[in-house]
C-alpha positions as semicolon CSV with decimal commas, in nm:
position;residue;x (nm);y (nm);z (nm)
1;X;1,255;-5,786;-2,709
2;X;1,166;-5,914;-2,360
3;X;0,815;-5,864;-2,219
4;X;0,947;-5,578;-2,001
5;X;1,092;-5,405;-2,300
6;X;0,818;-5,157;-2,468
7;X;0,827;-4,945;-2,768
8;X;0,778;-4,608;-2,671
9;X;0,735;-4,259;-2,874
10;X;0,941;-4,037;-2,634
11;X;0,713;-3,682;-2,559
12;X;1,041;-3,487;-2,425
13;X;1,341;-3,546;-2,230
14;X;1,172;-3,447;-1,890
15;X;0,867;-3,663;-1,949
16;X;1,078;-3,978;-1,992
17;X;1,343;-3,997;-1,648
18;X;1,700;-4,173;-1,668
19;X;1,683;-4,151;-2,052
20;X;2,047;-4,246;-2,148
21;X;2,045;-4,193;-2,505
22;X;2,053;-3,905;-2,730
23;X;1,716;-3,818;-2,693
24;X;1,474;-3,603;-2,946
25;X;1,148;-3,551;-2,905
26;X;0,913;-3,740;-3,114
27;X;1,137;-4,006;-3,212
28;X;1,068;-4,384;-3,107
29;X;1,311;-4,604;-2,925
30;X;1,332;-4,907;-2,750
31;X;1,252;-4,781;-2,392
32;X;1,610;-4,826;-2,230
33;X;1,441;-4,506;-2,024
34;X;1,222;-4,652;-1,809
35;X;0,944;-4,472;-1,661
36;X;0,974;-4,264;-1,313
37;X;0,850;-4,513;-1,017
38;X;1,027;-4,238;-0,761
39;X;0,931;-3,883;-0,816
40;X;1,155;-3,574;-0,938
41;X;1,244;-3,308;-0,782
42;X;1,012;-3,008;-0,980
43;X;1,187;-2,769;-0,826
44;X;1,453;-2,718;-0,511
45;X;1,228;-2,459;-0,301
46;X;0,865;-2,529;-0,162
47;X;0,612;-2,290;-0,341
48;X;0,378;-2,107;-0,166
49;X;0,027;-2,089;-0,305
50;X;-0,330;-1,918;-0,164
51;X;-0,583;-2,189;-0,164
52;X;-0,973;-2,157;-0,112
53;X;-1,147;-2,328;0,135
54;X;-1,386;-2,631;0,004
55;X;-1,189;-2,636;-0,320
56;X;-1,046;-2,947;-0,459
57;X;-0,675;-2,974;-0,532
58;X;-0,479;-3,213;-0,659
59;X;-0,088;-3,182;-0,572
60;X;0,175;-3,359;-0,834
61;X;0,347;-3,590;-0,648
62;X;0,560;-3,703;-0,901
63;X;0,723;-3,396;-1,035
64;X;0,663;-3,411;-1,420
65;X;0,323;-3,191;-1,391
66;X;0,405;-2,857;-1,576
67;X;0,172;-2,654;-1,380
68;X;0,345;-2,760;-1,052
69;X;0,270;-2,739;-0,768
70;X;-0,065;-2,905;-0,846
71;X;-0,114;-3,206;-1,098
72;X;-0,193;-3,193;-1,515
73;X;-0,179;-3,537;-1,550
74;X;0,127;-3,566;-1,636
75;X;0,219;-3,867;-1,466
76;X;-0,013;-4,118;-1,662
77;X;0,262;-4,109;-1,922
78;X;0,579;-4,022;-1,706
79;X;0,519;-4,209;-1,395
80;X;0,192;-4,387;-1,376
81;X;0,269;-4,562;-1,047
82;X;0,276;-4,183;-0,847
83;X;-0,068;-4,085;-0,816
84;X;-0,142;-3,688;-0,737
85;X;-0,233;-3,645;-0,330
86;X;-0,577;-3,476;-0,323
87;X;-0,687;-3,264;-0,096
88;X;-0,974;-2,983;0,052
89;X;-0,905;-2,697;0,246
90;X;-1,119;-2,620;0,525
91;X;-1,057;-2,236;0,516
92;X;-0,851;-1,957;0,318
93;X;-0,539;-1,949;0,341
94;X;-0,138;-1,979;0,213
95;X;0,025;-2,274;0,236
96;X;0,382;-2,386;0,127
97;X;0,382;-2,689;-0,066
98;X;0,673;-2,930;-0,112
99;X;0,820;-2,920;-0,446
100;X;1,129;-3,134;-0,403
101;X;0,842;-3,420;-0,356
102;X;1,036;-3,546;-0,113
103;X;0,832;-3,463;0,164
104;X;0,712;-3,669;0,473
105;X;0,447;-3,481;0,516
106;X;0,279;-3,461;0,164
107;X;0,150;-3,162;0,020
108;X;0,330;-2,975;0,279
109;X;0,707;-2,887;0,282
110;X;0,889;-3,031;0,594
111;X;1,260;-2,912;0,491
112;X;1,380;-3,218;0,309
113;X;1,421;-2,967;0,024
114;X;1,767;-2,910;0,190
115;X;1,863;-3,278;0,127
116;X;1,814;-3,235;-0,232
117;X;1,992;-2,911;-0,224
118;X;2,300;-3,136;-0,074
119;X;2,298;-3,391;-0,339
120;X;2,297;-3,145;-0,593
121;X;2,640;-2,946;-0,419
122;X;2,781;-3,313;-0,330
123;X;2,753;-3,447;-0,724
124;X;2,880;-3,099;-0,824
125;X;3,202;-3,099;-0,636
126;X;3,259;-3,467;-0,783
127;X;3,198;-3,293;-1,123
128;X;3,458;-3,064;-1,030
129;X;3,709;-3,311;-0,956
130;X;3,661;-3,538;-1,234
């Protein structure tokens, strides 16, 4: 084992990204699945959430958070380098937030949702033709 080679007690398939082996929760390998230093998409449309104004939110900007849009910490196992984006409304209101995480303009969705959508059609067709 080389010093970038860890031991690692794999939580679930979703937890771990580009896992390439058969994978079963609970079991330990040699990670070959190396932790997420780019976030996942959580989900291919922005959500749209009422927030309060003065409250503290954390957004997941990684994508592994179950209780997405916002952050459960998630990412101090899955991705530790991806830190949630806080933030503080300064009145009432509904907002949509990016859930593709790749937004330039984080929490908020700016449309690159429909990139992801594209890759997803584009490696589908390729299935298709395999």
């Amino acid at each position: 084992m080389d010093d970038m080679t860890v031991p690692t007690k794999c939580v679930d398939h979703h937890l771990v990204a580009g896992c390439s082996i058969g994978h079963k929760p609970g079991h330990l390998h040699v990670q070959s699945c190396l932790l997420s230093t780019q976030p996942v998409p959580a989900a291919r449309l922005p959500y749209r959430v009422k927030v309060s104004a003065g409250k503290r939110y954390a957004w997941c900007a990684c994508g592994h958070s179950k209780k997405q849009p916002f952050c459960d910490g998630a990412h101090k196992t899955a991705a530790p380098s991806i830190s949630p984006l806080r933030f503080t409304p300064d009145k009432d209101r509904t907002l949509t937030l990016c859930a593709c995480k790749q937004t330039k303009n984080a929490p908020y969705c700016d449309g690159s949702h429909i990139k992801v959508i594209f890759q997803d059609l584009v490696k589908w067709v390729k299935g298709v033709f395999k």
